[in-house]
Amino acid sequence: MKPQVLIVGAGPTGLVLALGLQKQGIPFRIIDKNQGPGEASRAMAVHARTLEFYRQFGFVDEIVQLGIPVQQVQIYKDNKQRAKMNMGHIGKGLSPFPYVLSFPQDEHERILINQLKAKGIFVEWNTKLISFYQEENRVRVITTKQGNEEKHHYAYLCGCDGSHSSVRKGLGFDFAGGTYKQVFYVADVLSETPIDGLQLKLFKDGFGLIFPIRTTNSLRLIGLVPQALLDKKLEINFTEIVPYIKENLGVHTNKMNWFSTYKVHHRVSEYFRKGRIFIAGDAGHVHSPAGGQGMNTGIGDAINLSWKLATVLKGKAKEEILASYEEERIAFAKDLVATTDRMFSGIVGKGFSTKIIREVLIPYVVPKLTGVSSIRKALFKSVSQIRIHYRNSMLSAGRAGAIHGGDRLPWIYGQGVDNFKPLQTFDWQFHVYGEAKADLRELAKTTAIPLHEFPWTGSMREAGINPGSMFLIRPDGYVALADSGQDIKKIRSYLDELKVVQN
């Protein structure tokens, strides 16, 4: 079949977008100007919401098996341990994946690529987007593949091509924000220094993070390049920073597998869409590494966009729902950039407030707060991205108990119930917590929208769900419509308004 969507960029965002489209039977093409997958990966954290999406796709077990759940975070000040935070199962009862998973981005990308290969889909490497022109019903595109020019047209074009996105630039979108003056380094090394869990090292001139990697004696090191080295030359090599790492991180390196330096930006595109053209991931937003949110946010963009494109292309909803992609994702991106900017500036800035944060709050106050159950849950919800909601979206309506249209469906598990299991079909579905009424059963049959009934349990009330509540669930696991009384008129009205159909 002729590709209906062109994806530009085969990083995590583009690859997940491709998997989302494939899951729903949409033909597409994915290209990347590079020779192959990236090797200098910076992202390490894979959060619960991303793992929940991967469970829907059916390959989460492989990711979890290869990664390392972060069981504890040790905080050091001047090479003395000041605190140890227990992070294992911090989100118990909130998600099937109640932890942060440490997993290098390069290995992560290879699994996504292999998932596509297993379905007979291959990334077209060495293929560059040259230009595009949008018409009423299609997008004309010129690409070069190994030096040969090609002309094609597609129903939609998606730019997942990073912070220097040619798609965003071609659309003329402003990319407001700035660049931090600090230079980061990232390295994979072999070391016999024993590291248990994630370590944060704070010291006078900066900070460093140490992640254990699954490979024996392999560590990922991330930190700030000392200004003294930058004053001497613009670019440094690993040998020059080894003494600094040994002194401040306490790590003795036996071998360096790879090393890179980079600067961090904090920017958000003014728009995420223009007509039939969309941008996602770093093409639309870049921010500091605080909280490990960047890659996970791009994956969230991809999931959100993939089901909406597929729904429209398959005639299961009106085209107007595509406007909800920018509406839902740009608000979160702006909030995230502002939040991570404050966090990052508080750690690396100058002045009295930074001193308090680095010398008091992080090593002493924060660890004590994370020992409080309610604060642990709030922290997990925020970092894991399960707190993201779209209550103000054009697709969100109603309320049932504490659950609003636009909320992520709460996870209910136990007593033979796992309400996330049906989400693996990645389609619209009705959920009833209690017993479904006869007219709702009939509506489910006539619309061919699957109906899932879950016998009432006390855990549902704890999650804020009232007995008998009905939720119309979007393919991405968010609540579209919530109603405590299973009001058939409200449900029909919602479906008619968006022209949502399954058959």
Short mmCIF file of C-alpha atoms in Angstrom, two decimals:
data_model
loop_
_atom_site.label_atom_id
_atom_site.label_comp_id
_atom_site.label_asym_id
_atom_site.label_seq_id
_atom_site.Cartn_x
_atom_site.Cartn_y
_atom_site.Cartn_z
CA MET A 1 0.00 0.00 0.00
CA LYS A 2 1.11 3.55 -0.69
CA PRO A 3 2.45 5.28 2.45
CA GLN A 4 -0.02 7.81 3.83
CA VAL A 5 2.34 9.35 6.40
CA LEU A 6 5.99 10.39 6.09
CA ILE A 7 7.93 10.35 9.35
CA VAL A 8 11.16 12.36 9.27
CA GLY A 9 13.57 11.27 12.00
CA ALA A 10 14.19 7.83 13.51
CA GLY A 11 14.96 8.67 17.12
CA PRO A 12 12.68 7.40 19.90
CA THR A 13 9.87 9.80 18.95
CA GLY A 14 9.81 8.87 15.27
CA LEU A 15 10.18 5.16 15.99
CA VAL A 16 7.28 5.13 18.48
CA LEU A 17 5.14 7.11 16.05
CA ALA A 18 5.93 4.45 13.45
CA LEU A 19 4.99 1.66 15.87
CA GLY A 20 1.74 3.43 16.72
CA LEU A 21 0.77 3.75 13.07
CA GLN A 22 1.75 0.14 12.36
CA LYS A 23 -0.32 -1.05 15.31
CA GLN A 24 -3.36 0.51 13.63
CA GLY A 25 -2.62 -0.65 10.09
CA ILE A 26 -1.62 2.71 8.61
CA PRO A 27 1.02 2.50 5.82
CA PHE A 28 3.88 4.96 6.32
CA ARG A 29 7.49 5.68 5.48
CA ILE A 30 10.17 6.56 8.06
CA ILE A 31 13.41 8.24 6.94
CA ASP A 32 16.53 9.56 8.66
CA LYS A 33 19.47 11.50 7.27
CA ASN A 34 21.98 9.63 9.47
CA GLN A 35 23.75 6.41 8.51
CA GLY A 36 22.18 4.43 11.32
CA PRO A 37 20.93 4.51 14.92
CA GLY A 38 22.56 6.92 17.36
CA GLU A 39 25.39 5.80 19.60
CA ALA A 40 26.01 8.85 21.80
CA SER A 41 22.84 8.45 23.85
CA ARG A 42 22.09 10.88 26.64
CA ALA A 43 18.68 9.76 27.89
CA MET A 44 18.71 7.03 30.54
CA ALA A 45 15.37 7.22 32.34
CA VAL A 46 12.34 5.35 31.03
CA HIS A 47 9.30 6.34 33.07
CA ALA A 48 6.16 4.45 33.99
CA ARG A 49 3.87 6.14 31.46
CA THR A 50 6.20 5.16 28.63
CA LEU A 51 6.30 1.58 29.90
CA GLU A 52 2.50 1.56 30.05
CA PHE A 53 2.42 2.54 26.38
CA TYR A 54 4.92 -0.21 25.56
CA ARG A 55 2.69 -2.69 27.35
CA GLN A 56 -0.10 -1.68 24.95
CA PHE A 57 2.29 -2.45 22.09
CA GLY A 58 3.27 -5.81 23.57
CA PHE A 59 7.02 -5.52 24.08
CA VAL A 60 7.40 -3.96 27.52
CA ASP A 61 8.82 -7.16 29.05
CA GLU A 62 11.91 -6.95 26.85
CA ILE A 63 12.57 -3.35 27.86
CA VAL A 64 12.11 -4.07 31.57
CA GLN A 65 14.31 -7.17 31.42
CA LEU A 66 17.19 -5.28 29.82
CA GLY A 67 16.90 -2.16 31.98
CA ILE A 68 17.65 -1.68 35.66
CA PRO A 69 14.90 -0.44 38.01
CA VAL A 70 16.34 2.33 40.17
CA GLN A 71 16.01 0.94 43.69
CA GLN A 72 17.74 3.76 45.52
CA VAL A 73 19.28 7.16 45.03
CA GLN A 74 22.38 8.02 47.03
CA ILE A 75 23.25 11.67 47.52
CA TYR A 76 26.86 12.67 48.17
CA LYS A 77 28.25 16.04 49.18
CA ASP A 78 31.99 16.40 48.69
CA ASN A 79 32.31 12.61 48.32
CA LYS A 80 30.58 11.90 51.63
CA GLN A 81 27.22 10.16 51.58
CA ARG A 82 24.59 12.46 53.08
CA ALA A 83 21.41 10.54 52.29
CA LYS A 84 20.02 7.40 50.75
CA MET A 85 16.50 7.42 49.30
CA ASN A 86 14.60 4.20 48.76
CA MET A 87 13.01 4.51 45.31
CA GLY A 88 12.07 0.88 44.70
CA HIS A 89 8.32 0.54 43.98
CA ILE A 90 7.79 4.19 44.85
CA GLY A 91 4.64 4.11 42.74
CA LYS A 92 3.19 0.88 44.16
CA GLY A 93 -0.49 0.61 43.32
CA LEU A 94 -0.37 3.54 40.89
CA SER A 95 1.11 1.80 37.86
CA PRO A 96 2.12 -1.70 36.73
CA PHE A 97 5.63 -0.18 36.59
CA PRO A 98 6.09 1.56 39.97
CA TYR A 99 9.71 2.63 39.42
CA VAL A 100 12.10 4.54 37.18
CA LEU A 101 13.87 2.25 34.72
CA SER A 102 17.49 2.99 33.83
CA PHE A 103 18.04 2.02 30.19
CA PRO A 104 20.45 3.70 27.71
CA GLN A 105 18.82 5.45 24.78
CA ASP A 106 20.94 3.72 22.15
CA GLU A 107 19.87 0.27 23.33
CA HIS A 108 16.31 1.56 23.66
CA GLU A 109 16.29 2.70 20.03
CA ARG A 110 17.59 -0.65 18.81
CA ILE A 111 14.69 -2.47 20.45
CA LEU A 112 12.22 -0.11 18.76
CA ILE A 113 13.95 -0.62 15.41
CA ASN A 114 13.89 -4.39 15.87
CA GLN A 115 10.18 -4.25 16.68
CA LEU A 116 9.60 -2.56 13.33
CA LYS A 117 11.87 -5.03 11.52
CA ALA A 118 9.91 -7.95 12.98
CA LYS A 119 6.85 -6.47 11.24
CA GLY A 120 8.70 -6.05 7.94
CA ILE A 121 9.26 -2.31 8.31
CA PHE A 122 12.69 -0.74 7.90
CA VAL A 123 14.03 2.72 8.58
CA GLU A 124 15.39 4.34 5.41
CA TRP A 125 18.78 5.62 6.56
CA ASN A 126 20.89 8.09 4.55
CA THR A 127 17.66 9.69 3.36
CA LYS A 128 17.28 13.44 3.75
CA LEU A 129 14.25 15.70 3.55
CA ILE A 130 15.01 18.48 1.04
CA SER A 131 11.73 20.36 0.80
CA PHE A 132 7.98 20.04 1.22
CA TYR A 133 4.94 21.87 -0.05
CA GLN A 134 1.49 21.61 1.46
CA GLU A 135 -1.62 21.39 -0.70
CA GLU A 136 -5.27 21.07 0.30
CA ASN A 137 -5.37 17.27 0.44
CA ARG A 138 -1.70 16.24 0.53
CA VAL A 139 1.89 17.24 1.18
CA ARG A 140 4.38 17.13 -1.69
CA VAL A 141 7.88 16.14 -0.58
CA ILE A 142 11.33 16.01 -2.15
CA THR A 143 13.95 13.76 -0.54
CA THR A 144 17.41 12.53 -1.46
CA LYS A 145 18.37 8.92 -0.88
CA GLN A 146 22.04 8.07 -1.32
CA GLY A 147 22.34 11.09 -3.62
CA ASN A 148 19.26 10.34 -5.72
CA GLU A 149 16.36 12.81 -5.66
CA GLU A 150 12.85 11.46 -5.12
CA LYS A 151 9.45 13.17 -5.31
CA HIS A 152 6.42 11.80 -3.46
CA HIS A 153 3.25 12.98 -1.80
CA TYR A 154 1.60 11.95 1.47
CA ALA A 155 -1.56 12.68 3.39
CA TYR A 156 0.49 13.88 6.38
CA LEU A 157 4.09 14.80 7.21
CA CYS A 158 5.50 14.39 10.74
CA GLY A 159 8.77 16.03 11.76
CA CYS A 160 10.48 14.02 14.51
CA ASP A 161 13.88 15.25 13.41
CA GLY A 162 15.33 16.74 16.58
CA SER A 163 16.07 20.19 17.89
CA HIS A 164 17.50 21.35 14.53
CA SER A 165 14.33 20.13 12.79
CA SER A 166 14.19 20.89 9.08
CA VAL A 167 10.42 20.43 9.24
CA ARG A 168 10.00 23.06 11.98
CA LYS A 169 12.32 25.43 10.14
CA GLY A 170 10.46 24.82 6.88
CA LEU A 171 7.22 25.77 8.60
CA GLY A 172 8.82 28.95 9.92
CA PHE A 173 7.90 28.28 13.54
CA ASP A 174 9.68 30.33 16.18
CA PHE A 175 11.66 28.18 18.66
CA ALA A 176 11.71 30.54 21.62
CA GLY A 177 13.97 29.92 24.59
CA GLY A 178 17.69 29.79 25.15
CA THR A 179 20.80 27.73 25.76
CA TYR A 180 22.45 27.10 29.12
CA LYS A 181 26.04 28.26 29.20
CA GLN A 182 27.20 25.10 30.96
CA VAL A 183 28.70 22.26 28.91
CA PHE A 184 27.75 18.69 29.79
CA TYR A 185 29.75 15.52 29.32
CA VAL A 186 28.36 12.01 29.01
CA ALA A 187 30.47 8.87 29.01
CA ASP A 188 30.12 5.11 29.10
CA VAL A 189 33.04 3.61 30.98
CA LEU A 190 34.21 0.33 32.41
CA SER A 191 35.03 0.62 36.09
CA GLU A 192 35.51 -1.67 39.05
CA THR A 193 34.25 1.04 41.41
CA PRO A 194 31.20 -0.53 43.11
CA ILE A 195 28.01 1.44 42.39
CA ASP A 196 24.67 0.41 43.85
CA GLY A 197 21.76 2.38 42.43
CA LEU A 198 21.87 5.91 41.07
CA GLN A 199 24.37 8.26 42.70
CA LEU A 200 24.18 12.05 42.70
CA LYS A 201 27.49 13.70 43.58
CA LEU A 202 27.43 17.37 44.61
CA PHE A 203 30.63 19.35 44.97
CA LYS A 204 31.86 22.92 44.83
CA ASP A 205 32.17 23.30 41.05
CA GLY A 206 29.24 21.22 39.90
CA PHE A 207 27.57 17.85 40.09
CA GLY A 208 27.70 14.41 38.52
CA LEU A 209 25.34 11.46 38.03
CA ILE A 210 26.41 7.82 38.01
CA PHE A 211 24.14 5.13 36.56
CA PRO A 212 24.98 1.42 36.58
CA ILE A 213 24.34 -0.26 33.23
CA ARG A 214 23.36 -3.90 32.87
CA THR A 215 26.75 -4.86 31.41
CA THR A 216 29.17 -5.94 34.16
CA ASN A 217 31.29 -3.07 35.51
CA SER A 218 29.75 -0.64 33.01
CA LEU A 219 28.73 2.84 34.16
CA ARG A 220 27.12 5.87 32.57
CA LEU A 221 28.58 9.17 33.80
CA ILE A 222 26.85 12.50 33.26
CA GLY A 223 27.99 15.85 34.59
CA LEU A 224 29.26 19.35 33.95
CA VAL A 225 32.59 19.98 32.24
CA PRO A 226 34.66 22.10 34.66
CA GLN A 227 34.99 25.70 33.60
CA ALA A 228 38.76 25.55 34.13
CA LEU A 229 39.04 23.11 31.23
CA LEU A 230 36.73 25.13 29.00
CA ASP A 231 38.79 28.26 29.63
CA LYS A 232 41.76 26.51 28.01
CA LYS A 233 40.06 25.08 24.91
CA LEU A 234 36.63 24.80 23.29
CA GLU A 235 36.62 21.03 22.98
CA ILE A 236 38.02 18.49 25.40
CA ASN A 237 38.67 14.77 25.22
CA PHE A 238 37.98 12.12 27.83
CA THR A 239 41.60 11.87 28.98
CA GLU A 240 41.52 15.51 30.04
CA ILE A 241 38.47 15.05 32.26
CA VAL A 242 39.52 11.74 33.89
CA PRO A 243 41.29 13.40 36.89
CA TYR A 244 38.20 15.55 37.50
CA ILE A 245 35.92 12.48 37.45
CA LYS A 246 38.22 10.56 39.78
CA GLU A 247 38.44 13.41 42.28
CA ASN A 248 34.78 14.49 42.34
CA LEU A 249 32.85 11.35 41.44
CA GLY A 250 35.19 8.85 43.07
CA VAL A 251 35.13 6.66 39.95
CA HIS A 252 38.28 4.95 38.68
CA THR A 253 37.86 4.28 34.96
CA ASN A 254 39.51 1.30 33.27
CA LYS A 255 38.24 1.94 29.77
CA MET A 256 36.13 4.52 27.95
CA ASN A 257 33.62 3.10 25.45
CA TRP A 258 32.42 6.48 24.23
CA PHE A 259 32.45 10.09 25.31
CA SER A 260 30.64 13.23 24.19
CA THR A 261 30.08 16.82 25.28
CA TYR A 262 27.04 18.95 24.57
CA LYS A 263 25.05 21.99 25.61
CA VAL A 264 21.46 21.89 26.84
CA HIS A 265 18.68 24.07 25.44
CA HIS A 266 15.31 25.11 26.83
CA ARG A 267 12.94 25.93 23.99
CA VAL A 268 9.36 25.33 22.84
CA SER A 269 8.09 25.79 19.29
CA GLU A 270 5.29 28.33 18.92
CA TYR A 271 3.15 25.70 17.19
CA PHE A 272 3.17 21.90 16.83
CA ARG A 273 1.03 21.78 13.70
CA LYS A 274 0.28 23.57 10.48
CA GLY A 275 -2.42 21.92 8.39
CA ARG A 276 -1.21 18.45 7.41
CA ILE A 277 2.23 18.88 8.93
CA PHE A 278 3.15 18.10 12.56
CA ILE A 279 6.25 18.23 14.72
CA ALA A 280 6.96 16.09 17.79
CA GLY A 281 9.69 15.37 20.33
CA ASP A 282 12.81 17.55 20.29
CA ALA A 283 11.57 19.20 17.09
CA GLY A 284 8.90 20.85 19.24
CA HIS A 285 10.49 21.13 22.69
CA VAL A 286 13.88 20.74 24.33
CA HIS A 287 14.71 21.20 27.99
CA SER A 288 17.19 20.47 30.74
CA PRO A 289 17.84 16.85 31.77
CA ALA A 290 16.28 17.46 35.19
CA GLY A 291 13.92 14.58 35.95
CA GLY A 292 14.78 12.63 32.80
CA GLN A 293 11.68 13.95 31.03
CA GLY A 294 12.85 14.75 27.49
CA MET A 295 12.76 11.41 25.67
CA ASN A 296 9.65 10.28 27.55
CA THR A 297 7.83 13.46 26.57
CA GLY A 298 8.68 12.91 22.90
CA ILE A 299 7.33 9.37 23.14
CA GLY A 300 4.14 10.77 24.68
CA ASP A 301 3.84 13.14 21.70
CA ALA A 302 4.21 10.19 19.32
CA ILE A 303 1.54 8.10 21.02
CA ASN A 304 -0.88 11.04 21.08
CA LEU A 305 -0.34 11.84 17.41
CA SER A 306 -0.29 8.26 16.11
CA TRP A 307 -3.78 7.28 17.20
CA LYS A 308 -5.31 10.54 16.03
CA LEU A 309 -3.77 10.27 12.56
CA ALA A 310 -4.84 6.64 12.32
CA THR A 311 -8.39 7.38 13.51
CA VAL A 312 -8.81 10.09 10.88
CA LEU A 313 -7.16 8.15 8.05
CA LYS A 314 -9.39 5.15 8.75
CA GLY A 315 -12.51 7.35 8.83
CA LYS A 316 -13.25 6.61 12.49
CA ALA A 317 -13.48 10.26 13.57
CA LYS A 318 -13.71 13.67 11.96
CA GLU A 319 -10.52 15.38 10.88
CA GLU A 320 -11.04 18.19 13.39
CA ILE A 321 -9.73 15.96 16.20
CA LEU A 322 -6.21 16.52 14.84
CA ALA A 323 -6.35 20.01 16.34
CA SER A 324 -6.32 18.36 19.77
CA TYR A 325 -2.72 17.14 19.27
CA GLU A 326 -1.21 20.61 19.59
CA GLU A 327 -3.81 21.63 22.16
CA GLU A 328 -2.93 18.73 24.46
CA ARG A 329 0.81 18.43 24.00
CA ILE A 330 2.05 22.01 23.72
CA ALA A 331 0.56 23.03 27.07
CA PHE A 332 2.42 20.20 28.81
CA ALA A 333 5.64 20.99 26.94
CA LYS A 334 5.57 24.64 28.03
CA ASP A 335 4.91 23.69 31.64
CA LEU A 336 7.66 21.08 31.56
CA VAL A 337 10.26 23.43 30.12
CA ALA A 338 9.46 26.04 32.76
CA THR A 339 9.61 23.47 35.57
CA THR A 340 12.84 21.77 34.50
CA ASP A 341 14.41 25.18 33.87
CA ARG A 342 13.73 26.20 37.47
CA MET A 343 15.07 22.88 38.76
CA PHE A 344 18.20 23.02 36.65
CA SER A 345 18.94 26.68 37.39
CA GLY A 346 18.51 25.98 41.08
CA ILE A 347 21.24 23.34 40.93
CA VAL A 348 23.82 24.96 38.65
CA GLY A 349 23.18 28.66 39.23
CA LYS A 350 25.00 31.10 41.46
CA GLY A 351 23.96 32.93 44.58
CA PHE A 352 22.44 32.30 47.97
CA SER A 353 19.34 30.39 46.78
CA THR A 354 21.44 27.93 44.79
CA LYS A 355 23.69 27.40 47.79
CA ILE A 356 20.67 26.56 49.96
CA ILE A 357 19.34 24.13 47.35
CA ARG A 358 22.67 22.35 46.87
CA GLU A 359 23.85 22.31 50.47
CA VAL A 360 20.60 21.93 52.41
CA LEU A 361 17.53 21.01 50.37
CA ILE A 362 18.95 18.27 48.14
CA PRO A 363 21.20 16.43 50.59
CA TYR A 364 19.06 16.77 53.72
CA VAL A 365 15.48 18.02 53.27
CA VAL A 366 14.41 16.20 50.07
CA PRO A 367 15.44 12.71 51.30
CA LYS A 368 13.37 13.18 54.48
CA LEU A 369 10.34 14.34 52.49
CA THR A 370 10.50 11.29 50.21
CA GLY A 371 10.03 9.13 53.28
CA VAL A 372 6.47 10.46 53.64
CA SER A 373 4.00 8.21 51.80
CA SER A 374 1.84 10.99 50.33
CA ILE A 375 4.89 12.90 49.10
CA ARG A 376 6.39 9.74 47.58
CA LYS A 377 3.18 9.19 45.63
CA ALA A 378 3.03 12.81 44.48
CA LEU A 379 6.68 12.63 43.39
CA PHE A 380 6.07 9.45 41.43
CA LYS A 381 2.99 10.85 39.71
CA SER A 382 4.94 13.89 38.60
CA VAL A 383 8.17 12.24 37.47
CA SER A 384 6.50 9.18 35.91
CA GLN A 385 4.19 11.39 33.78
CA ILE A 386 1.07 9.51 34.89
CA ARG A 387 -0.26 12.82 36.24
CA ILE A 388 -0.49 14.30 32.71
CA HIS A 389 -4.11 15.07 31.88
CA TYR A 390 -6.05 16.72 29.08
CA ARG A 391 -9.07 18.03 30.97
CA ASN A 392 -9.23 21.18 28.86
CA SER A 393 -9.03 19.30 25.56
CA MET A 394 -11.76 19.43 22.93
CA LEU A 395 -11.88 15.62 23.28
CA SER A 396 -12.58 15.60 27.03
CA ALA A 397 -16.00 15.65 28.65
CA GLY A 398 -17.80 14.66 31.84
CA ARG A 399 -16.85 13.56 35.31
CA ALA A 400 -17.44 10.40 37.34
CA GLY A 401 -16.36 10.57 40.95
CA ALA A 402 -12.84 12.00 41.03
CA ILE A 403 -12.16 11.06 37.39
CA HIS A 404 -12.58 13.73 34.72
CA GLY A 405 -12.64 13.43 30.97
CA GLY A 406 -9.01 13.90 29.92
CA ASP A 407 -7.52 12.02 32.89
CA ARG A 408 -5.28 9.00 32.45
CA LEU A 409 -7.37 5.94 33.27
CA PRO A 410 -6.43 4.91 36.84
CA TRP A 411 -4.85 1.49 37.07
CA ILE A 412 -7.05 -1.04 38.89
CA TYR A 413 -5.39 -4.34 39.76
CA GLY A 414 -6.24 -7.27 42.01
CA GLN A 415 -9.06 -9.74 42.69
CA GLY A 416 -8.86 -10.96 39.11
CA VAL A 417 -9.02 -7.43 37.64
CA ASP A 418 -6.44 -5.64 35.51
CA ASN A 419 -8.17 -2.83 33.67
CA PHE A 420 -5.06 -1.99 31.64
CA LYS A 421 -5.04 -5.35 29.88
CA PRO A 422 -7.83 -4.45 27.39
CA LEU A 423 -5.85 -1.35 26.37
CA GLN A 424 -3.47 -3.58 24.41
CA THR A 425 -5.87 -3.44 21.46
CA PHE A 426 -5.10 0.31 21.16
CA ASP A 427 -8.68 1.20 20.21
CA TRP A 428 -11.70 3.09 21.54
CA GLN A 429 -13.49 1.12 24.26
CA PHE A 430 -16.13 1.41 26.95
CA HIS A 431 -15.22 0.61 30.55
CA VAL A 432 -17.87 0.07 33.21
CA TYR A 433 -16.88 -0.35 36.84
CA GLY A 434 -19.78 -2.35 38.17
CA GLU A 435 -22.60 -3.52 35.86
CA ALA A 436 -23.39 -2.08 32.45
CA LYS A 437 -26.96 -1.02 31.64
CA ALA A 438 -28.82 -2.73 28.81
CA ASP A 439 -28.92 0.36 26.56
CA LEU A 440 -25.14 0.78 26.88
CA ARG A 441 -24.66 -2.86 25.91
CA GLU A 442 -26.81 -2.27 22.85
CA LEU A 443 -24.92 0.90 21.92
CA ALA A 444 -21.61 -0.96 22.20
CA LYS A 445 -22.93 -3.57 19.74
CA THR A 446 -24.25 -1.08 17.20
CA THR A 447 -21.08 1.06 17.26
CA ALA A 448 -18.74 -1.97 17.48
CA ILE A 449 -16.95 -0.27 20.38
CA PRO A 450 -15.75 -3.00 22.78
CA LEU A 451 -17.40 -2.98 26.21
CA HIS A 452 -15.39 -4.13 29.23
CA GLU A 453 -17.14 -4.65 32.57
CA PHE A 454 -15.15 -4.88 35.79
CA PRO A 455 -16.82 -6.28 38.94
CA TRP A 456 -16.84 -3.65 41.67
CA THR A 457 -13.97 -3.74 44.17
CA GLY A 458 -12.86 -1.48 47.00
CA SER A 459 -9.71 -0.53 45.07
CA MET A 460 -11.90 1.25 42.53
CA ARG A 461 -13.31 3.52 45.21
CA GLU A 462 -9.76 4.23 46.42
CA ALA A 463 -8.92 5.30 42.87
CA GLY A 464 -11.81 7.79 42.94
CA ILE A 465 -14.25 5.77 40.82
CA ASN A 466 -17.95 5.60 41.73
CA PRO A 467 -19.89 2.30 41.40
CA GLY A 468 -21.47 1.94 37.95
CA SER A 469 -19.27 4.59 36.37
CA MET A 470 -18.79 4.50 32.60
CA PHE A 471 -15.67 5.71 30.82
CA LEU A 472 -15.19 5.99 27.08
CA ILE A 473 -11.47 5.30 26.71
CA ARG A 474 -9.30 6.68 23.93
CA PRO A 475 -6.74 4.40 22.23
CA ASP A 476 -3.95 5.95 24.34
CA GLY A 477 -5.59 5.00 27.65
CA TYR A 478 -6.96 8.44 28.52
CA VAL A 479 -10.59 9.00 29.45
CA ALA A 480 -12.51 10.77 26.69
CA LEU A 481 -15.93 10.81 28.38
CA ALA A 482 -16.71 10.08 32.04
CA ASP A 483 -20.25 9.53 33.33
CA SER A 484 -21.44 8.13 36.65
CA GLY A 485 -24.94 7.25 35.44
CA GLN A 486 -24.18 5.69 32.04
CA ASP A 487 -26.37 8.39 30.47
CA ILE A 488 -26.93 7.01 26.97
CA LYS A 489 -27.91 10.40 25.52
CA LYS A 490 -24.66 11.97 26.66
CA ILE A 491 -22.68 9.06 25.26
CA ARG A 492 -24.45 9.14 21.89
CA SER A 493 -24.05 12.91 21.70
CA TYR A 494 -20.30 12.62 22.30
CA LEU A 495 -19.88 9.93 19.66
CA ASP A 496 -21.98 11.85 17.15
CA GLU A 497 -20.14 15.12 17.76
CA LEU A 498 -16.73 13.59 16.98
CA LYS A 499 -18.13 11.00 14.57
CA VAL A 500 -16.36 8.27 16.55
CA VAL A 501 -17.01 4.83 15.06
CA GLN A 502 -15.29 1.46 15.20
CA ASN A 503 -16.89 -0.43 12.34
#
